[in-house]
């Protein structure tokens, strides 16, 4: 039997990849990266990095890069809240999670973007928990009914109350990092177990071009110490914060990401680190950063190929659209991008549900994207050889009236061969009319409510619920909030 | 060639240098205009200003792209730098339509959009005090007081730093000086709704709109 071929997309030749990496490594050595904050620069110097405090720069030697690439793990496993293995980030495995940190939510009935509150975050979290092809959760919405200073860790708290999937998250303020770690430690039992079974990934975004803020640098350093995976999100904006040519933007992306890998590995060799990013092109008319642009997708596929050649798990923001409502653009950009991510073998794909340049989440789009992710998974399975011979036996007795609907062979294989979408329109026109002539967006909205009617399973163990709530409440008191929203 | 024609010719060429984004040419023409005794104010009013307005119009029509807009504004700046000393020698001054303190909110080191707006405001006759990126709110407010600014423009590219815009307005309110300044907000994640929510005076959806809104706010 022939093994199925996994469809794959490559957009760079190995020669070009090596040239990109070569220039990036040279840049790190000669131009270096800018590091904000004297303390961090001193810390890096202690770790053996050549620094120039007067210019705020760190210069990373070629040998250091190579050493760090060797110590960085090529596999990172993620475990859910209950400790079950959910994702093995390696090779061409693909896992999806909702695009994170949206400032707005698209209100389906009014078609308006509005500011989210805790109830929205809970709905999104519960929905994520129930969607089959969205394997990981993310801190996807910023609640506005709590003090802003607690908005980063608050998302993590709500996330684990209502969803058991591993988390993609990040910090807005340095003070939040220890608290968020404490929450993760509480859920796992102790620090060792948390390091053994990672529960959350922390995003860290360098500031293009070639700069690290103190906050993101600190995040990478602390996560490495605790064995929490860091995801380096370099985000060159081609034509604005990086050169406009895609190849040059990729060199910058590679240099920024490699500097993140080096920081993490110098703190602790073997610390889990993911080669990620959020590059985009600049729209030269509107000055916006389209995530649904085909060149943005091309950049994503390209740097993931580079990350794979470096032997690291990879991440990208794909599956997003810049549409303002759930229209054709939302579907086509989401669809193209999810498919490309799957074909490029992106290990962590952040983006489903997201509209409007990474700023607006939509529960309805998340449901539609879940459907698209299901299709992408089917595509990756490829064409399998189920029989030997393939068809000779099945076709040898055909007559003019032969149909295969009633054949045992069909019954045996149809579930494995076919993907069954739930809201994609495939009814006859008459039936569609009879059942209300609904658009995909309207059907998605119904699906959202249907899924939210169901209980969250499994619920978080009651002692952990209690512990988490107490921790959140005591922390929120320091922000002047005596009662958390929705606390019963 | 009659002197009048010569002037017209130079103004036309100044306009062209902006349309083409040719900085060297813009500087050369500015020097030439002084050499042959053209009043610098006339060069600004009849050459550079119509040029930058034409570029803005072409951008709005979708004919020109952002790099052309930025480079044209830089050409204008370079030409103004040549003309301005001559202006002050004559005891004249380019008519200033408003003073603007502009910067990017604290925590945000991205300032491409802000710089673009600053450049275009300057090209359109505003006096600009550009405080750069990652500016603490208190510093921006103090500077606005010092400079007796008409307008404070604060930009944010990150969703997290947008809150700085809100804090700026709150700080002005706390100090009881909110009415002294017009506040404009901008940046990729900023929307009209956000501007309304935080009670900013205005918001520019794009750089050209930012300029026309700024003009409206100062009554120019």
XYZ file of C-alpha atoms in Angstrom:
708
model
C 0.000 0.000 0.000
C 1.254 3.481 -0.841
C 1.354 5.979 1.978
C -0.598 9.141 1.133
C 1.424 12.121 0.019
C 0.967 15.063 2.353
C 0.411 18.119 0.176
C 3.075 20.698 0.943
C 3.829 24.222 -0.042
C 7.317 25.613 -0.392
C 7.889 29.172 -1.431
C 11.656 29.494 -1.036
C 14.529 27.507 -2.503
C 17.029 26.169 0.029
C 19.680 28.384 -1.576
C 17.610 31.494 -0.894
C 16.835 30.358 2.671
C 20.513 29.913 3.406
C 21.283 33.321 1.934
C 18.588 34.917 4.107
C 19.884 33.172 7.239
C 23.470 34.064 6.304
C 22.691 37.779 6.021
C 20.646 37.715 9.236
C 23.466 36.108 11.189
C 25.910 38.642 9.826
C 23.570 41.493 10.770
C 23.370 40.241 14.348
C 27.149 40.226 14.507
C 27.823 43.598 12.876
C 24.751 45.785 13.407
C 23.416 43.905 16.410
C 20.030 44.414 18.009
C 18.888 47.395 20.033
C 17.928 46.516 23.595
C 15.852 48.857 25.688
C 16.818 49.067 29.339
C 20.318 49.064 30.829
C 19.557 46.210 33.210
C 18.762 43.815 30.434
C 21.807 44.859 28.469
C 23.984 44.207 31.525
C 22.272 40.884 32.023
C 23.027 39.900 28.427
C 26.627 40.960 28.887
C 26.885 38.674 31.901
C 25.617 35.880 29.685
C 28.518 36.496 27.327
C 26.969 38.748 24.713
C 29.087 41.634 23.442
C 27.261 44.862 24.207
C 27.722 48.572 23.691
C 25.748 50.258 26.489
C 26.315 53.731 25.014
C 24.474 52.693 21.866
C 22.076 50.326 23.627
C 23.102 47.479 21.391
C 23.916 43.822 21.756
C 26.063 42.100 19.141
C 25.542 38.389 18.774
C 28.383 36.302 17.449
C 27.776 33.714 14.751
C 28.999 30.918 17.055
C 26.497 31.959 19.726
C 23.653 31.759 17.214
C 24.732 28.291 16.130
C 25.143 27.087 19.696
C 21.698 28.383 20.636
C 20.068 26.844 17.593
C 21.556 23.527 18.663
C 20.224 23.719 22.201
C 16.731 24.929 21.248
C 14.292 22.009 21.147
C 12.766 21.002 17.809
C 9.682 19.613 19.543
C 7.426 21.306 22.063
C 4.494 19.457 23.571
C 1.469 21.241 24.938
C -0.867 19.717 27.503
C -4.386 20.786 28.367
C -5.654 22.044 31.720
C -6.197 18.458 32.902
C -2.736 17.384 31.764
C -3.623 15.470 28.604
C -1.333 15.826 25.566
C -3.023 18.180 23.099
C -0.385 19.272 20.629
C 3.032 18.160 19.519
C 4.616 21.170 17.873
C 7.078 19.638 15.444
C 7.491 18.768 11.789
C 4.476 19.775 9.741
C 1.838 19.319 12.465
C -0.775 22.069 12.338
C -2.780 23.452 15.289
C -5.194 26.369 15.193
C -6.119 28.938 17.835
C -8.239 32.108 17.738
C -6.380 35.305 16.819
C -5.457 37.032 20.061
C -5.872 40.309 21.944
C -8.725 41.801 19.921
C -9.842 45.234 21.085
C -13.277 44.813 19.554
C -15.904 42.207 18.974
C -18.205 42.158 15.958
C -21.758 42.203 17.236
C -23.623 40.008 14.807
C -27.177 41.361 15.051
C -26.145 45.019 14.715
C -23.104 44.330 12.455
C -21.228 46.781 14.636
C -17.798 46.569 16.193
C -18.052 47.226 19.897
C -15.863 46.945 22.953
C -15.940 43.516 24.558
C -16.874 42.829 28.166
C -16.291 39.786 30.346
C -19.475 38.099 29.112
C -18.094 38.230 25.545
C -14.789 36.775 26.628
C -16.613 33.952 28.413
C -18.713 33.236 25.328
C -15.668 33.183 23.083
C -13.769 30.966 25.504
C -16.639 28.492 25.817
C -17.087 28.474 22.059
C -13.381 27.753 21.564
C -13.698 24.887 24.013
C -16.386 23.308 21.851
C -14.873 23.795 18.386
C -13.314 20.641 17.059
C -10.644 22.059 14.778
C -9.573 24.934 17.021
C -7.083 22.927 19.059
C -5.684 25.633 21.306
C -7.234 28.651 22.972
C -5.849 32.161 23.141
C -6.472 35.219 25.265
C -8.491 36.527 22.363
C -10.439 39.505 23.703
C -9.569 42.438 25.934
C -12.409 42.999 28.409
C -13.305 46.605 29.078
C -15.427 46.100 32.205
C -12.364 45.712 34.406
C -9.428 48.067 35.127
C -7.108 48.132 32.110
C -4.048 47.385 34.240
C -5.371 43.869 34.915
C -6.581 43.128 31.390
C -3.725 40.796 30.443
C -3.846 38.244 33.272
C -7.621 38.532 33.514
C -7.948 36.897 30.070
C -5.845 33.979 31.240
C -8.025 33.565 34.309
C -11.277 33.531 32.318
C -9.701 31.257 29.715
C -8.882 28.475 32.129
C -12.177 28.788 33.980
C -14.099 28.004 30.806
C -11.798 26.091 28.460
C -9.399 23.235 28.981
C -7.309 23.737 25.847
C -3.699 24.928 26.091
C -3.326 28.692 25.874
C -1.530 31.183 23.649
C -1.108 34.382 25.649
C 1.172 37.298 26.486
C 1.685 40.191 28.863
C 0.950 43.929 28.611
C 2.861 44.789 31.795
C 5.886 43.274 33.491
C 4.070 42.884 36.819
C 1.574 40.484 35.282
C 4.121 37.837 34.402
C 4.657 36.348 37.893
C 0.911 36.352 38.534
C 0.166 34.574 35.279
C 2.868 32.051 36.069
C 1.299 31.521 39.506
C -2.026 30.739 37.848
C -0.392 28.186 35.563
C 1.503 26.669 38.487
C -1.722 26.426 40.480
C -3.414 24.530 37.653
C -0.473 22.150 37.204
C 0.384 21.615 40.870
C 3.944 22.889 40.958
C 6.652 24.556 38.877
C 8.351 21.323 37.863
C 5.148 19.880 36.503
C 4.445 23.094 34.649
C 7.849 22.876 32.970
C 7.272 19.212 32.150
C 3.805 19.773 30.771
C 3.560 23.267 29.270
C 0.065 24.735 29.481
C 0.577 28.139 27.894
C 2.722 29.849 25.287
C 3.809 33.475 25.868
C 4.108 35.721 22.838
C 7.009 38.172 22.784
C 7.123 40.777 20.028
C 10.388 42.496 19.109
C 9.885 46.017 17.823
C 10.922 46.355 14.213
C 13.482 47.125 13.023
C 15.871 45.081 15.163
C 14.802 46.239 18.589
C 13.684 44.627 21.825
C 11.636 46.503 24.380
C 12.422 45.843 28.042
C 8.984 44.272 28.515
C 9.274 41.674 25.742
C 12.873 40.907 26.588
C 11.891 40.304 30.199
C 9.093 38.003 29.081
C 11.501 35.830 27.086
C 13.996 35.735 29.959
C 11.467 34.799 32.660
C 9.688 32.228 30.487
C 13.004 30.545 29.702
C 13.750 30.304 33.438
C 10.416 28.672 34.135
C 10.405 26.403 31.102
C 7.342 28.165 29.662
C 7.404 28.262 25.833
C 8.057 31.687 24.331
C 6.795 32.511 20.885
C 8.975 35.113 19.177
C 6.692 37.342 17.131
C 8.839 39.426 14.838
C 6.618 41.739 12.851
C 8.339 43.589 10.064
C 5.898 45.707 8.095
C 7.335 45.619 4.590
C 7.783 49.139 3.276
C 7.322 50.739 6.674
C 9.224 49.139 9.548
C 11.300 46.957 7.231
C 12.514 47.143 3.635
C 9.743 46.691 1.105
C 11.254 43.734 -0.737
C 9.947 40.519 0.764
C 13.376 38.862 0.782
C 14.877 41.771 2.732
C 11.938 41.797 5.154
C 12.636 38.108 5.702
C 16.283 38.824 6.557
C 15.112 41.319 9.194
C 12.521 38.851 10.503
C 15.154 36.130 10.729
C 17.591 38.387 12.596
C 14.936 39.537 15.069
C 13.690 36.028 15.697
C 17.173 34.572 16.015
C 18.022 37.204 18.629
C 14.966 36.025 20.596
C 16.054 32.416 20.323
C 19.534 33.394 21.526
C 18.205 35.316 24.552
C 16.059 32.360 25.601
C 18.803 29.788 25.109
C 21.446 31.816 26.898
C 19.167 32.073 29.920
C 18.537 28.360 29.861
C 19.789 26.009 27.160
C 16.932 23.829 25.996
C 14.227 26.344 26.935
C 11.210 25.922 24.648
C 11.032 28.650 22.026
C 8.828 28.943 18.959
C 9.845 30.644 15.724
C 6.873 32.891 15.095
C 5.906 36.193 13.598
C 3.332 38.663 12.470
C 4.839 40.317 9.430
C 2.721 42.194 6.978
C 3.022 44.447 4.021
C 2.028 48.092 4.266
C -0.885 49.072 2.106
C 0.701 51.833 0.058
C -2.591 53.639 -0.438
C -4.218 53.381 2.956
C -1.214 52.994 5.241
C -2.824 49.983 6.894
C -1.372 46.563 7.673
C -3.460 44.038 5.788
C -3.280 40.541 7.291
C -5.350 39.205 4.424
C -2.909 40.485 1.794
C -1.502 37.731 -0.356
C 2.039 39.076 0.213
C 1.488 38.913 3.996
C 0.551 35.256 3.584
C 3.581 34.709 1.348
C 5.864 36.230 4.002
C 4.318 33.927 6.615
C 4.824 30.783 4.549
C 8.376 31.882 3.760
C 9.577 32.538 7.310
C 7.973 29.304 8.517
C 10.023 27.484 5.917
C 13.104 29.274 7.305
C 12.153 28.320 10.882
C 11.790 24.703 9.846
C 15.216 24.742 8.210
C 16.588 26.051 11.499
C 14.936 23.087 13.208
C 12.423 25.006 15.312
C 8.658 24.744 15.821
C 6.967 27.538 13.882
C 4.030 29.878 14.378
C 2.165 32.380 12.180
C -0.829 34.706 12.252
C -2.948 33.219 9.490
C -6.637 32.733 8.888
C -7.328 36.417 9.456
C -9.260 38.802 7.286
C -9.349 42.576 7.074
C -13.078 42.649 6.269
C -15.341 44.669 8.553
C -18.322 42.346 8.412
C -18.800 38.675 7.571
C -18.826 39.135 3.818
C -17.143 37.422 0.883
C -13.815 39.029 1.743
C -13.928 37.589 5.261
C -14.477 34.140 3.800
C -11.997 34.312 0.980
C -9.116 35.739 3.014
C -9.770 33.397 5.924
C -10.042 30.450 3.565
C -6.946 31.171 1.525
C -4.865 31.890 4.577
C -5.905 28.805 6.575
C -5.240 26.602 3.572
C -1.809 28.113 2.965
C -0.918 27.745 6.662
C -1.889 24.091 6.556
C 0.073 23.466 3.364
C 3.103 25.279 4.781
C 2.926 23.093 7.912
C 2.655 25.974 10.379
C 2.650 24.372 13.843
C 0.769 27.107 15.697
C -1.695 29.062 13.563
C -3.149 32.084 15.368
C -5.890 33.930 13.572
C -9.281 32.236 13.234
C -12.150 34.552 14.151
C -10.164 37.693 13.522
C -11.161 40.637 11.332
C -9.927 44.174 10.712
C -6.110 43.919 10.960
C -5.995 41.776 14.098
C -8.290 44.064 16.053
C -11.771 42.556 15.994
C -12.917 39.068 16.983
C -16.091 37.506 15.659
C -17.644 34.422 17.202
C -19.434 33.786 13.910
C -16.233 33.983 11.906
C -14.595 31.657 14.409
C -17.275 29.060 13.670
C -16.847 29.529 9.912
C -13.061 29.318 10.267
C -13.412 26.130 12.301
C -15.178 24.732 9.262
C -12.355 25.914 6.997
C -9.763 24.373 9.360
C -11.630 21.079 9.062
C -11.363 21.290 5.286
C -7.666 22.096 5.535
C -7.063 19.037 7.723
C -8.854 16.921 5.152
C -6.660 18.344 2.406
C -3.538 17.448 4.413
C -4.654 13.847 4.702
C -4.306 13.673 0.933
C -5.373 10.711 -1.164
C -4.967 7.356 0.560
C -4.675 3.955 -0.935
C -7.410 1.968 0.801
C -7.489 -1.127 -1.424
C -5.189 -3.344 -3.470
C -5.913 -3.191 -6.317
C -7.374 0.293 -6.073
C -10.544 -0.181 -8.073
C -10.357 -3.148 -10.399
C -12.340 -5.348 -8.038
C -14.879 -2.613 -7.388
C -15.467 -1.860 -11.035
C -15.188 -5.243 -12.703
C -18.899 -6.094 -12.459
C -20.376 -2.681 -13.258
C -23.605 -2.569 -15.253
C -25.457 0.502 -16.632
C -27.572 0.703 -13.473
C -24.763 0.178 -10.979
C -24.656 2.676 -8.141
C -22.270 2.706 -5.248
C -24.494 4.321 -2.657
C -25.639 0.947 -1.440
C -22.285 -0.776 -1.739
C -20.684 -2.086 1.478
C -17.424 -0.541 0.279
C -19.036 2.909 0.391
C -20.387 2.247 3.867
C -16.935 1.073 4.944
C -15.014 4.125 3.714
C -17.216 7.207 3.287
C -16.635 8.541 6.774
C -12.901 8.411 6.376
C -12.807 9.728 2.832
C -15.170 12.642 3.216
C -15.238 15.715 5.445
C -18.669 16.760 6.704
C -19.103 20.482 7.066
C -21.873 21.657 9.348
C -22.917 25.080 8.081
C -21.460 25.227 4.562
C -24.432 25.470 2.196
C -25.053 22.284 0.244
C -28.821 21.981 0.279
C -30.948 22.283 -2.849
C -32.150 25.741 -3.694
C -35.724 24.822 -2.809
C -34.785 23.516 0.606
C -32.629 26.563 1.299
C -35.574 28.831 0.426
C -37.944 26.823 2.572
C -35.631 27.044 5.569
C -35.361 30.793 5.539
C -32.789 31.650 2.803
C -30.111 32.190 5.407
C -26.605 33.452 4.678
C -23.557 31.629 6.000
C -23.057 34.383 8.582
C -26.609 33.925 9.899
C -26.166 30.174 10.058
C -22.879 30.672 11.896
C -24.677 32.906 14.412
C -27.231 30.145 15.045
C -24.424 27.639 15.410
C -22.732 29.855 17.986
C -25.870 29.889 20.134
C -26.386 26.163 19.686
C -22.849 25.379 20.838
C -23.077 27.789 23.755
C -26.252 26.108 25.008
C -24.200 23.032 25.780
C -22.338 22.578 29.029
C -18.613 23.225 29.074
C -16.871 19.923 29.325
C -14.958 19.068 31.331
C -15.546 21.756 33.969
C -12.528 22.898 35.921
C -12.115 20.914 39.147
C -13.903 22.786 41.939
C -10.884 23.253 44.195
C -8.900 24.734 41.315
C -11.871 26.925 40.401
C -11.932 28.210 43.921
C -8.174 28.755 44.040
C -8.111 30.555 40.714
C -11.018 32.809 41.677
C -9.400 33.675 44.993
C -6.112 34.510 43.318
C -7.879 36.668 40.732
C -9.986 38.401 43.341
C -7.106 39.203 45.655
C -5.146 40.607 42.726
C -8.066 42.633 41.407
C -8.503 44.204 44.840
C -5.080 45.792 44.341
C -6.652 47.442 41.281
C -9.566 48.707 43.361
C -12.062 46.117 42.237
C -13.845 44.298 45.075
C -15.977 42.029 42.955
C -15.147 40.394 39.649
C -17.696 40.597 36.820
C -19.980 37.541 36.544
C -18.725 36.122 39.830
C -21.507 34.102 41.314
C 12.190 85.672 -21.185
C 10.175 88.173 -19.160
C 10.697 88.120 -15.389
C 7.060 87.209 -14.788
C 7.328 84.183 -17.038
C 10.559 83.166 -15.401
C 8.794 83.191 -11.999
C 5.857 81.195 -13.271
C 8.290 78.773 -14.824
C 10.123 78.246 -11.541
C 6.901 77.829 -9.569
C 5.783 75.207 -12.075
C 9.120 73.416 -11.778
C 8.899 73.507 -7.977
C 5.522 71.874 -8.212
C 6.950 69.270 -10.557
C 9.887 68.527 -8.250
C 7.386 67.646 -5.516
C 5.289 65.547 -7.857
C 8.412 63.659 -8.942
C 9.834 63.435 -5.419
C 13.120 64.966 -6.574
C 14.672 66.494 -3.466
C 17.864 67.754 -5.121
C 15.792 69.551 -7.729
C 13.518 71.072 -5.069
C 16.567 72.435 -3.223
C 18.179 73.673 -6.440
C 15.018 75.535 -7.420
C 14.676 77.101 -3.984
C 18.246 78.421 -4.214
C 17.701 79.580 -7.767
C 14.540 81.434 -6.779
C 16.477 83.353 -4.148
C 19.345 84.069 -6.546
C 17.054 85.690 -9.053
C 15.206 87.604 -6.391
C 11.872 85.873 -6.179
C 10.110 86.589 -2.893
C 10.339 83.388 -0.858
C 6.741 83.781 0.259
C 5.672 83.686 -3.390
C 7.691 80.513 -3.957
C 5.911 78.916 -1.015
C 2.441 80.112 -1.956
C 2.642 79.575 -5.709
C 5.170 76.749 -6.035
C 5.504 74.498 -3.029
C 2.012 74.708 -1.510
C 0.114 74.016 -4.754
C 2.617 71.205 -5.364
C 1.980 69.449 -2.075
C -1.752 69.988 -2.482
C -1.620 68.387 -5.911
C 0.275 65.400 -4.483
C -2.336 65.048 -1.722
C -5.125 65.182 -4.277
C -3.472 62.508 -6.424
C -3.078 60.323 -3.358
C -6.740 60.734 -2.464
C -7.654 59.765 -6.015
C -5.620 56.583 -5.683
C -3.162 57.710 -8.332
C -0.280 58.251 -5.880
C 0.911 55.909 -3.140
C 2.183 56.660 0.356
C 5.915 56.688 -0.473
C 5.259 59.398 -3.085
C 3.305 61.406 -0.538
C 6.030 61.166 2.110
C 8.847 61.947 -0.287
C 6.968 64.976 -1.668
C 6.505 66.310 1.860
C 10.223 65.821 2.522
C 11.098 67.678 -0.683
C 8.943 70.536 0.517
C 10.607 70.520 3.902
C 14.044 70.639 2.273
C 13.004 73.536 0.020
C 11.498 75.412 2.973
C 14.769 75.040 4.829
C 16.475 76.950 2.024
C 13.778 79.612 1.823
C 13.147 80.258 5.499
C 16.430 82.026 6.405
C 15.796 84.429 3.544
C 12.327 85.016 4.883
C 13.512 85.907 8.380
C 16.202 88.169 6.898
C 13.406 90.114 5.300
C 11.654 90.149 8.646
C 8.852 88.137 7.156
C 7.430 84.883 8.347
C 5.526 82.147 6.701
C 1.988 82.421 7.939
C 1.662 79.899 10.736
C -1.834 78.523 10.972
C -1.377 76.672 14.230
C 1.114 75.166 16.670
C 1.037 71.432 17.076
C 2.638 69.216 19.682
C 2.708 65.732 18.216
C 3.987 62.384 19.467
C 3.397 58.684 19.804
C 1.952 57.369 23.048
C 4.152 55.935 25.764
C 5.136 52.333 25.178
C 4.794 52.688 21.436
C 8.024 52.992 19.544
C 6.328 52.923 16.174
C 5.986 56.355 14.684
C 5.727 56.061 10.934
C 2.130 57.253 10.835
C 2.811 60.059 13.282
C 5.838 61.270 11.330
C 3.849 61.231 8.115
C 1.111 63.349 9.674
C 3.700 65.708 11.190
C 5.408 66.160 7.844
C 2.153 66.848 6.030
C 0.959 69.247 8.725
C 4.237 71.102 8.455
C 3.930 71.182 4.667
C 0.498 72.704 5.137
C 1.694 75.593 7.267
C 1.519 74.284 10.835
C 4.377 74.811 13.267
C 5.307 71.336 14.444
C 6.860 70.260 17.716
C 7.510 66.601 17.089
C 8.278 64.784 20.350
C 9.008 61.499 18.625
C 7.930 58.072 19.775
C 7.292 56.541 23.199
C 6.484 59.894 24.812
C 5.272 59.954 28.438
C 1.856 61.639 28.579
C 2.924 64.136 31.239
C 5.803 65.340 29.057
C 3.475 65.872 26.135
C 1.079 67.906 28.231
C 3.870 69.999 29.763
C 5.350 70.693 26.360
C 1.972 71.739 25.007
C 1.618 74.206 27.885
C 5.151 75.555 27.375
C 4.770 75.956 23.646
C 1.261 77.374 23.928
C 0.173 74.802 21.416
C -3.192 74.968 19.692
C -3.332 71.299 19.010
C -2.047 68.092 20.582
C -1.826 65.103 18.244
C -1.215 61.724 19.822
C -0.772 58.574 17.821
C -0.835 54.891 18.807
C -0.113 51.835 16.716
C -0.644 49.182 19.338
C -3.983 48.405 20.882
C -2.307 48.488 24.289
C -0.829 51.977 23.879
C -4.110 53.481 22.689
C -4.978 53.889 26.349
C -2.326 56.600 26.514
C -4.582 58.727 24.332
C -7.337 58.383 26.873
C -4.990 59.184 29.731
C -3.774 62.322 27.974
C -7.295 63.681 27.786
C -7.976 62.687 31.380
C -4.799 64.453 32.481
C -5.841 67.647 30.683
C -9.203 67.415 32.423
C -7.609 66.858 35.826
C -5.413 69.893 35.343
C -8.445 71.921 34.310
C -6.887 72.855 30.973
C -8.840 70.623 28.655
C -10.416 73.643 26.917
C -7.018 75.154 26.127
C -6.091 72.553 23.551
C -7.706 70.672 20.758
C -6.742 67.000 20.877
C -6.510 64.792 17.807
C -5.923 61.058 17.960
C -4.718 58.733 15.239
C -3.028 55.421 14.487
C -3.906 52.088 12.925
C -6.190 50.699 15.670
C -7.871 54.059 16.350
C -11.423 54.556 15.129
C -13.966 57.350 15.104
C -15.799 55.496 17.856
C -12.691 55.403 20.016
C -12.135 59.122 19.452
C -15.699 59.795 20.551
C -15.439 57.448 23.535
C -12.423 59.219 24.959
C -13.781 62.672 24.043
C -11.035 63.646 21.650
C -11.804 66.652 19.478
C -11.085 64.878 16.270
C -9.581 61.955 14.526
C -8.088 61.499 11.083
C -8.843 58.336 9.218
C -5.823 59.028 7.020
C -3.072 61.610 6.700
C -4.994 63.900 4.346
C -8.035 63.792 6.590
C -5.781 64.498 9.579
C -4.541 67.644 7.858
C -8.026 68.854 6.938
C -9.317 68.093 10.437
C -6.384 69.942 12.009
C -7.149 72.935 9.798
C -10.788 72.775 10.781
C -9.930 72.630 14.490
C -7.735 75.740 14.365
C -10.221 77.553 12.171
C -7.867 77.836 9.222
